[in-house]
Amino acid sequence: MAILKDYDEVQENRKSCSSSSSPPSSSTLSFNAVLDPSNPTGFLKSAFDFVNQNSDMFKTPSSEKKISSLVKNIRDKIVAEEEAAKKVAQEEEEEKKKLTPNQANGLDMDNHSWGQNLQEVTLTVPVPPGTKARDVSCVIKSNSLRIGLKGGAPIVEGELFQAVMTDDCYWSLEDQKTISVLMTKCDKSNWWKSLFKGGPEIDVQKAEPEPSKLSDLDTETRSAVEKMMFDQRQKQMGLPTSQEIENQEMLKKFMTQNPNFDFSNPKMN
């Protein structure tokens, strides 16, 4: 076990040397001790004794406040690091819970299946064979959906993951056994993680747009898709995303335009 070295002997040797020479300057003083992890206060006491014997620090009223501030800063740093580690662990756990999307970039559930592209969300709900269209109850609102048969409990119901354009949403009954729903997204630049808020989530990094239809998109949507595809590939390879590259270029430009700016210790407000 590590122990504190003979501090008194060190001090005695220093006194002997000081009798034949001038007092050492602050730059020549050194503290020589080893920390015993089971008794850290002993190490601190020796350190404080050393400071007390070689400086006037503890003679000032503010010394206690300064030491308390140092301890608080260290404690805050430990807490921040623990919280950051906990957050990373939680994010990793959430990532593990995400499901691989089906071929339609959605999920197959027990009583329905949904898919999507960047513009639309599709949904199929099996119903008893022979069901008539007049028996179907389908209510599509901008932020919610309810599907079922009249007189019965809803088969599918919930708050949609994102808003849809109700004027461009449709449903139909296929072969008297499947309700098909098409909903147009309001935001056509992002994948839905789930059909309903709070529902099972897919890993959107694994969602893939149809290459054959990329050229059919309008300029704005196509640009957003290409950017998402680029960022996805960059992340998979551990490389910077388009936004990170843009930030790096802006910093380089700023440094070129401001060569006298001190970047060693910038203060961010």
XYZ file of N, CA, C and O in Angstrom, residues 29-180:
608
model
N 10.710 25.326 -4.940
C 10.035 24.511 -3.942
C 9.319 23.346 -4.605
O 8.743 23.479 -5.689
N 9.339 22.188 -3.966
C 8.629 21.031 -4.500
C 8.012 20.239 -3.361
O 8.567 20.157 -2.274
N 6.838 19.698 -3.616
C 6.109 18.899 -2.634
C 6.296 17.434 -2.999
O 6.016 17.010 -4.116
N 6.766 16.651 -2.044
C 7.122 15.261 -2.318
C 6.317 14.336 -1.410
O 6.648 14.166 -0.241
N 5.240 13.754 -1.933
C 4.408 12.842 -1.151
C 3.687 11.897 -2.097
O 3.560 12.172 -3.285
N 3.223 10.774 -1.554
C 2.495 9.790 -2.345
C 1.098 9.622 -1.764
O 0.931 9.525 -0.554
N 0.103 9.589 -2.634
C -1.280 9.492 -2.190
C -1.655 8.058 -1.820
O -1.421 7.131 -2.577
N -2.204 7.898 -0.625
C -2.794 6.630 -0.212
C -4.297 6.732 -0.493
O -5.007 7.478 0.176
N -4.819 6.014 -1.537
C -6.233 6.144 -1.911
C -7.199 5.892 -0.767
O -8.313 6.415 -0.772
N -6.778 5.107 0.243
C -7.665 4.829 1.373
C -7.657 5.959 2.396
O -8.481 5.984 3.305
N -6.736 6.913 2.244
C -6.646 8.024 3.191
C -6.256 9.308 2.449
O -5.197 9.881 2.675
N -7.132 9.779 1.535
C -6.794 10.979 0.766
C -6.679 12.239 1.613
O -5.941 13.158 1.270
N -7.384 12.273 2.752
C -7.300 13.471 3.595
C -5.908 13.627 4.196
O -5.458 14.749 4.464
N -5.217 12.509 4.427
C -3.844 12.595 4.930
C -2.937 13.268 3.917
O -2.083 14.079 4.279
N -3.116 12.940 2.659
C -2.339 13.572 1.590
C -2.641 15.065 1.536
O -1.740 15.905 1.424
N -3.936 15.409 1.617
C -4.320 16.817 1.565
C -3.760 17.586 2.755
O -3.324 18.739 2.613
N -3.767 16.979 3.960
C -3.223 17.648 5.136
C -1.743 17.954 4.945
O -1.272 19.058 5.264
N -1.003 16.994 4.396
C 0.412 17.232 4.139
C 0.601 18.343 3.107
O 1.491 19.190 3.237
N -0.253 18.337 2.094
C -0.158 19.360 1.062
C -0.458 20.740 1.648
O 0.236 21.727 1.368
N -1.504 20.812 2.497
C -1.853 22.093 3.114
C -0.751 22.564 4.064
O -0.455 23.762 4.138
N -0.148 21.632 4.820
C 0.967 21.986 5.704
C 2.130 22.561 4.891
O 2.773 23.530 5.296
N 2.394 21.932 3.755
C 3.474 22.393 2.887
C 3.201 23.812 2.390
O 4.081 24.690 2.426
N 1.957 24.054 1.941
C 1.589 25.391 1.451
C 1.666 26.396 2.583
O 2.157 27.520 2.423
N 1.198 25.998 3.769
C 1.187 26.905 4.913
C 2.599 27.321 5.323
O 2.844 28.483 5.678
N 3.542 26.369 5.263
C 4.907 26.657 5.681
C 5.710 27.420 4.637
O 6.757 27.990 4.939
N 5.215 27.448 3.430
C 5.980 28.092 2.368
C 5.250 29.232 1.678
O 5.708 29.740 0.645
N 4.111 29.634 2.223
C 3.384 30.763 1.636
C 2.494 31.398 2.693
O 2.353 30.880 3.804
N 1.906 32.520 2.344
C 0.991 33.230 3.240
C -0.469 32.978 2.868
O -1.361 33.728 3.293
N -0.721 31.956 2.067
C -2.067 31.741 1.553
C -3.114 31.652 2.652
O -4.175 32.282 2.583
N -2.840 30.848 3.707
C -3.851 30.616 4.734
C -3.977 31.764 5.726
O -4.809 31.699 6.629
N -3.156 32.807 5.553
C -3.278 33.984 6.411
C -4.348 34.941 5.908
O -4.737 35.863 6.621
N -4.773 34.738 4.656
C -5.784 35.621 4.077
C -7.182 35.049 4.329
O -7.382 33.833 4.266
N -8.192 35.892 4.607
C -9.552 35.418 4.890
C -10.179 34.674 3.717
O -11.090 33.869 3.901
N -9.699 34.952 2.500
C -10.332 34.354 1.320
C -9.835 32.941 1.004
O -10.319 32.315 0.075
N -8.844 32.452 1.768
C -8.259 31.151 1.449
C -9.298 30.026 1.517
O -9.332 29.142 0.660
N -10.134 30.046 2.541
C -11.135 28.987 2.684
C -12.121 29.002 1.513
O -12.494 27.951 0.979
N -12.485 30.209 1.107
C -13.418 30.340 -0.023
C -12.788 29.818 -1.306
O -13.446 29.150 -2.114
N -11.500 30.103 -1.508
C -10.815 29.642 -2.714
C -10.744 28.114 -2.761
O -10.967 27.503 -3.806
N -10.428 27.510 -1.609
C -10.339 26.052 -1.561
C -11.710 25.424 -1.793
O -11.844 24.440 -2.526
N -12.740 26.020 -1.171
C -14.104 25.505 -1.365
C -14.511 25.593 -2.828
O -15.169 24.690 -3.364
N -14.094 26.672 -3.480
C -14.413 26.845 -4.898
C -13.727 25.783 -5.755
O -14.327 25.227 -6.686
N -12.468 25.476 -5.412
C -11.755 24.433 -6.150
C -12.439 23.078 -5.992
O -12.600 22.327 -6.960
N -12.827 22.764 -4.744
C -13.505 21.490 -4.479
C -14.826 21.429 -5.239
O -15.172 20.399 -5.836
N -15.569 22.537 -5.236
C -16.860 22.578 -5.936
C -16.671 22.378 -7.442
O -17.435 21.664 -8.082
N -15.642 23.006 -8.011
C -15.389 22.864 -9.444
C -15.087 21.416 -9.806
O -15.549 20.899 -10.826
N -14.284 20.754 -8.954
C -13.952 19.349 -9.209
C -15.211 18.489 -9.100
O -15.449 17.598 -9.922
N -16.016 18.768 -8.061
C -17.251 18.004 -7.881
C -18.200 18.207 -9.065
O -18.797 17.254 -9.580
N -18.339 19.450 -9.522
C -19.203 19.737 -10.668
C -18.719 19.010 -11.915
O -19.520 18.515 -12.717
N -17.397 18.942 -12.084
C -16.835 18.253 -13.238
C -17.151 16.765 -13.180
O -17.523 16.152 -14.191
N -17.032 16.165 -11.983
C -17.340 14.741 -11.827
C -18.802 14.463 -12.138
O -19.143 13.519 -12.851
N -19.679 15.326 -11.592
C -21.121 15.148 -11.826
C -21.444 15.277 -13.313
O -22.220 14.492 -13.870
N -20.831 16.286 -13.974
C -21.078 16.495 -15.403
C -20.616 15.298 -16.222
O -21.301 14.868 -17.160
N -19.451 14.752 -15.879
C -18.939 13.583 -16.604
C -19.830 12.367 -16.391
O -20.075 11.595 -17.323
N -20.331 12.194 -15.161
C -21.214 11.058 -14.877
C -22.530 11.198 -15.644
O -23.056 10.222 -16.187
N -23.074 12.425 -15.684
C -24.320 12.655 -16.402
C -24.129 12.448 -17.903
O -25.008 11.907 -18.575
N -22.979 12.892 -18.426
C -22.697 12.712 -19.850
C -22.582 11.230 -20.190
O -23.110 10.770 -21.207
N -21.903 10.481 -19.329
C -21.762 9.045 -19.553
C -23.123 8.346 -19.479
O -23.411 7.434 -20.261
N -23.961 8.793 -18.533
C -25.292 8.206 -18.393
C -26.144 8.503 -19.628
O -26.876 7.633 -20.116
N -26.008 9.728 -20.154
C -26.770 10.109 -21.345
C -26.349 9.280 -22.548
O -27.189 8.820 -23.331
N -25.043 9.077 -22.693
C -24.536 8.266 -23.810
C -25.066 6.840 -23.695
O -25.493 6.233 -24.693
N -25.052 6.315 -22.480
C -25.551 4.946 -22.257
C -27.033 4.840 -22.587
O -27.486 3.853 -23.191
N -27.798 5.867 -22.200
C -29.228 5.863 -22.491
C -29.480 5.937 -23.992
O -30.371 5.249 -24.517
N -28.703 6.777 -24.683
C -28.866 6.904 -26.130
C -28.520 5.591 -26.826
O -29.190 5.195 -27.784
N -27.460 4.936 -26.346
C -27.083 3.647 -26.930
C -28.167 2.611 -26.692
O -28.451 1.779 -27.561
N -28.777 2.658 -25.505
C -29.851 1.715 -25.188
C -31.071 1.967 -26.072
O -31.721 1.026 -26.542
N -31.375 3.257 -26.312
C -32.500 3.611 -27.183
C -32.250 3.144 -28.607
O -33.167 2.689 -29.297
N -30.995 3.268 -29.055
C -30.646 2.825 -30.406
C -30.856 1.328 -30.560
O -31.306 0.845 -31.601
N -30.519 0.569 -29.502
C -30.670 -0.881 -29.546
C -32.141 -1.272 -29.656
O -32.464 -2.331 -30.208
N -33.027 -0.439 -29.101
C -34.450 -0.752 -29.113
C -35.085 -0.514 -30.482
O -36.169 -1.026 -30.756
N -34.428 0.290 -31.329
C -34.989 0.603 -32.637
C -34.986 -0.635 -33.529
O -34.042 -1.415 -33.526
N -36.056 -0.781 -34.297
C -36.252 -1.967 -35.111
C -35.809 -1.743 -36.555
O -35.814 -0.613 -37.053
N -35.446 -2.831 -37.213
C -35.099 -2.755 -38.628
C -36.381 -2.577 -39.436
O -37.333 -3.349 -39.263
N -36.455 -1.569 -40.287
C -37.687 -1.344 -41.055
C -37.957 -2.462 -42.052
O -37.037 -3.160 -42.489
N -39.223 -2.631 -42.403
C -39.570 -3.598 -43.439
C -39.183 -3.034 -44.815
O -38.609 -1.943 -44.909
N -39.500 -3.749 -45.860
C -39.099 -3.326 -47.199
C -39.755 -2.020 -47.620
O -39.269 -1.350 -48.541
N -40.836 -1.664 -46.926
C -41.532 -0.414 -47.249
C -41.108 0.727 -46.328
O -41.754 1.774 -46.278
N -40.020 0.524 -45.597
C -39.502 1.541 -44.670
C -40.455 1.832 -43.515
O -40.512 2.949 -43.008
N -41.200 0.815 -43.115
C -42.096 0.941 -41.973
C -41.986 -0.287 -41.094
O -40.900 -0.829 -40.923
N -43.122 -0.739 -40.550
C -43.132 -1.912 -39.676
C -44.369 -2.769 -39.940
O -45.444 -2.250 -40.272
N -44.200 -4.062 -39.758
C -45.321 -4.995 -39.830
C -45.771 -5.306 -38.402
O -45.020 -5.885 -37.619
N -46.994 -4.915 -38.076
C -47.527 -5.121 -36.745
C -48.557 -6.253 -36.756
O -48.883 -6.811 -37.810
N -49.092 -6.594 -35.571
C -50.039 -7.699 -35.464
C -51.324 -7.438 -36.248
O -51.854 -8.342 -36.896
N -51.857 -6.214 -36.173
C -53.145 -5.929 -36.809
C -53.058 -4.900 -37.941
O -54.079 -4.441 -38.447
N -51.848 -4.529 -38.335
C -51.685 -3.612 -39.463
C -50.233 -3.592 -39.914
O -49.349 -4.099 -39.207
N -50.020 -3.026 -41.067
C -48.663 -2.853 -41.575
C -48.572 -1.471 -42.212
O -49.502 -1.030 -42.896
N -47.464 -0.788 -41.944
C -47.320 0.540 -42.530
C -45.956 0.688 -43.195
O -44.997 -0.010 -42.863
N -45.917 1.585 -44.157
C -44.680 1.879 -44.875
C -44.651 3.348 -45.246
O -45.593 4.094 -44.971
N -43.590 3.764 -45.877
C -43.460 5.182 -46.206
C -42.391 5.413 -47.257
O -41.498 4.596 -47.480
N -42.524 6.549 -47.945
C -41.414 7.174 -48.637
C -41.339 8.581 -48.072
O -42.021 8.885 -47.090
N -40.535 9.424 -48.618
C -40.389 10.754 -48.028
C -41.629 11.623 -48.200
O -41.805 12.608 -47.480
N -42.522 11.249 -49.102
C -43.697 12.075 -49.353
C -44.978 11.530 -48.737
O -45.866 12.297 -48.360
N -45.063 10.200 -48.627
C -46.320 9.599 -48.214
C -46.125 8.479 -47.186
O -45.050 7.899 -47.080
N -47.198 8.204 -46.460
C -47.262 7.068 -45.543
C -48.413 6.182 -46.004
O -49.509 6.675 -46.291
N -48.153 4.895 -46.105
C -49.194 3.956 -46.490
C -49.476 3.003 -45.331
O -48.598 2.700 -44.523
N -50.721 2.526 -45.282
C -51.144 1.663 -44.189
C -52.126 0.627 -44.714
O -53.025 0.952 -45.491
N -51.948 -0.620 -44.320
C -52.903 -1.675 -44.666
C -53.405 -2.328 -43.384
O -52.623 -2.641 -42.488
N -54.735 -2.513 -43.324
C -55.366 -3.084 -42.134
C -56.271 -4.239 -42.566
O -57.288 -4.017 -43.242
N -55.940 -5.471 -42.217
C -56.806 -6.607 -42.564
C -58.139 -6.526 -41.813
O -58.196 -6.153 -40.645
N -59.228 -6.874 -42.511
C -60.559 -6.937 -41.911
C -61.202 -8.254 -42.335
O -60.718 -8.925 -43.264
N -62.266 -8.687 -41.688
C -62.905 -9.951 -42.049
C -63.312 -9.996 -43.526
O -63.806 -8.997 -44.057
N -63.064 -11.094 -44.210
C -63.463 -11.217 -45.621
C -64.947 -10.925 -45.799
O -65.783 -11.292 -44.972
N -65.281 -10.246 -46.889
C -66.668 -9.900 -47.163
C -67.081 -8.553 -46.605
O -68.241 -8.140 -46.740
N -66.139 -7.852 -45.969
C -66.446 -6.529 -45.413
C -66.832 -5.574 -46.535
O -66.211 -5.547 -47.609
N -67.852 -4.774 -46.311
C -68.297 -3.777 -47.290
C -67.715 -2.407 -46.938
O -67.406 -2.128 -45.771
N -67.579 -1.583 -47.949
C -67.028 -0.243 -47.741
C -67.882 0.554 -46.754
O -67.363 1.351 -45.966
N -69.208 0.318 -46.793
C -70.091 1.050 -45.885
C -69.907 0.638 -44.427
O -70.349 1.327 -43.510
N -69.248 -0.500 -44.221
C -69.007 -0.962 -42.855
C -67.746 -0.351 -42.241
O -67.509 -0.485 -41.029
N -66.929 0.295 -43.090
C -65.638 0.817 -42.641
C -65.782 2.199 -42.023
O -66.505 3.062 -42.530
N -65.092 2.399 -40.923
C -65.011 3.721 -40.297
C -63.544 4.148 -40.314
O -62.706 3.546 -39.637
N -63.237 5.162 -41.111
C -61.853 5.651 -41.233
C -61.855 7.161 -41.065
O -62.400 7.880 -41.916
N -61.271 7.629 -39.987
C -61.223 9.065 -39.695
C -59.768 9.513 -39.709
O -58.975 9.107 -38.846
N -59.424 10.341 -40.693
C -58.054 10.840 -40.825
C -58.056 12.337 -40.536
O -58.701 13.118 -41.245
N -57.365 12.721 -39.487
C -57.183 14.133 -39.157
C -55.713 14.493 -39.340
O -54.879 13.619 -39.542
N -55.412 15.756 -39.264
C -54.032 16.193 -39.533
C -53.025 15.555 -38.585
O -51.877 15.312 -38.962
N -53.453 15.256 -37.353
C -52.518 14.706 -36.367
C -52.976 13.391 -35.746
O -52.353 12.913 -34.801
N -54.030 12.786 -36.261
C -54.508 11.543 -35.668
C -55.185 10.670 -36.713
O -55.567 11.132 -37.791
N -55.330 9.398 -36.357
C -55.938 8.422 -37.260
C -56.718 7.404 -36.448
O -56.260 6.947 -35.403
N -57.915 7.049 -36.955
C -58.704 6.003 -36.314
C -59.360 5.163 -37.416
O -60.045 5.691 -38.288
N -59.099 3.859 -37.355
C -59.639 2.941 -38.359
C -60.302 1.772 -37.654
O -59.758 1.211 -36.694
N -61.480 1.396 -38.139
C -62.180 0.247 -37.579
C -63.427 -0.048 -38.384
O -63.594 0.444 -39.501
N -64.279 -0.869 -37.826
C -65.571 -1.174 -38.438
C -66.664 -0.528 -37.607
O -66.577 -0.477 -36.375
N -67.659 -0.014 -38.283
C -68.746 0.671 -37.596
C -69.384 -0.246 -36.551
O -69.632 -1.424 -36.813
N -69.613 0.329 -35.384
C -70.219 -0.433 -34.305
C -69.236 -1.229 -33.478
O -69.623 -1.875 -32.496
N -67.964 -1.206 -33.877
C -66.952 -1.956 -33.139
C -65.842 -1.059 -32.627
O -65.778 0.133 -32.942
N -64.945 -1.645 -31.841
C -63.815 -0.874 -31.304
C -62.815 -0.590 -32.433
O -62.714 -1.363 -33.394
N -62.072 0.527 -32.338
C -61.072 0.837 -33.371
C -60.032 -0.274 -33.477
O -59.605 -0.836 -32.473
N -59.655 -0.594 -34.703
C -58.588 -1.576 -34.927
C -57.233 -0.902 -34.806
O -56.298 -1.437 -34.213
N -57.143 0.300 -35.381
C -55.921 1.098 -35.328
C -56.303 2.514 -34.923
O -57.200 3.115 -35.530
N -55.626 3.060 -33.916
C -55.968 4.403 -33.451
C -54.763 5.019 -32.746
O -54.035 4.334 -32.033
N -54.527 6.304 -32.974
C -53.447 6.982 -32.271
C -53.131 8.344 -32.845
O -53.695 8.775 -33.860
N -52.217 9.022 -32.154
C -51.728 10.337 -32.605
C -50.572 10.112 -33.565
O -49.578 9.468 -33.218
N -50.707 10.615 -34.789
C -49.699 10.388 -35.814
C -48.352 10.965 -35.413
O -48.274 11.975 -34.706
N -47.291 10.320 -35.900
C -45.935 10.747 -35.567
C -45.681 12.183 -36.010
O -45.052 12.962 -35.290
N -46.193 12.540 -37.193
C -46.118 13.918 -37.684
C -47.411 14.240 -38.419
O -48.205 13.348 -38.728
N -47.597 15.506 -38.742
C -48.834 15.954 -39.375
C -48.921 15.495 -40.833
O -47.911 15.315 -41.512
N -50.176 15.302 -41.286
C -50.437 14.947 -42.680
C -51.393 15.971 -43.289
O -52.056 16.730 -42.583
N -51.418 15.980 -44.625
C -52.300 16.892 -45.358
C -53.616 16.169 -45.599
O -53.715 15.307 -46.472
N -54.633 16.511 -44.831
C -55.895 15.762 -44.866
C -56.564 15.789 -46.241
O -57.255 14.834 -46.613
N -56.373 16.864 -46.997
C -56.990 16.940 -48.328
C -56.342 15.970 -49.314
O -56.908 15.704 -50.383
N -55.165 15.462 -48.972
C -54.455 14.520 -49.838
C -54.302 13.162 -49.161
O -53.297 12.478 -49.332
N -55.287 12.778 -48.376
C -55.292 11.474 -47.715
C -56.512 10.687 -48.196
O -57.608 11.238 -48.313
N -56.319 9.402 -48.457
C -57.388 8.582 -49.018
C -57.379 7.186 -48.388
O -56.351 6.715 -47.922
N -58.542 6.544 -48.416
C -58.613 5.149 -48.008
C -59.500 4.398 -48.995
O -60.361 4.965 -49.668
N -59.268 3.103 -49.067
C -60.072 2.254 -49.957
C -60.128 0.862 -49.364
O -59.301 0.476 -48.532
N -61.118 0.074 -49.807
C -61.261 -1.302 -49.362
C -60.848 -2.222 -50.507
O -61.439 -2.190 -51.591
N -59.826 -3.015 -50.299
C -59.286 -3.886 -51.334
C -59.785 -5.314 -51.141
O -59.594 -5.911 -50.070
N -60.447 -5.840 -52.183
C -60.904 -7.247 -52.195
C -61.784 -7.593 -50.995
O -61.838 -8.753 -50.563
N -62.446 -6.576 -50.461
C -63.363 -6.758 -49.327
C -62.696 -7.416 -48.116
O -63.358 -8.028 -47.277
N -61.368 -7.238 -47.998
C -60.677 -7.846 -46.852
C -59.501 -7.021 -46.336
O -58.885 -7.391 -45.346
N -59.172 -5.907 -47.004
C -58.042 -5.088 -46.569
C -58.357 -3.606 -46.750
O -58.725 -3.175 -47.862
N -58.208 -2.843 -45.674
C -58.353 -1.385 -45.759
C -56.987 -0.802 -46.091
O -56.015 -1.052 -45.370
N -56.905 -0.053 -47.173
C -55.653 0.600 -47.581
C -55.788 2.104 -47.389
O -56.784 2.707 -47.799
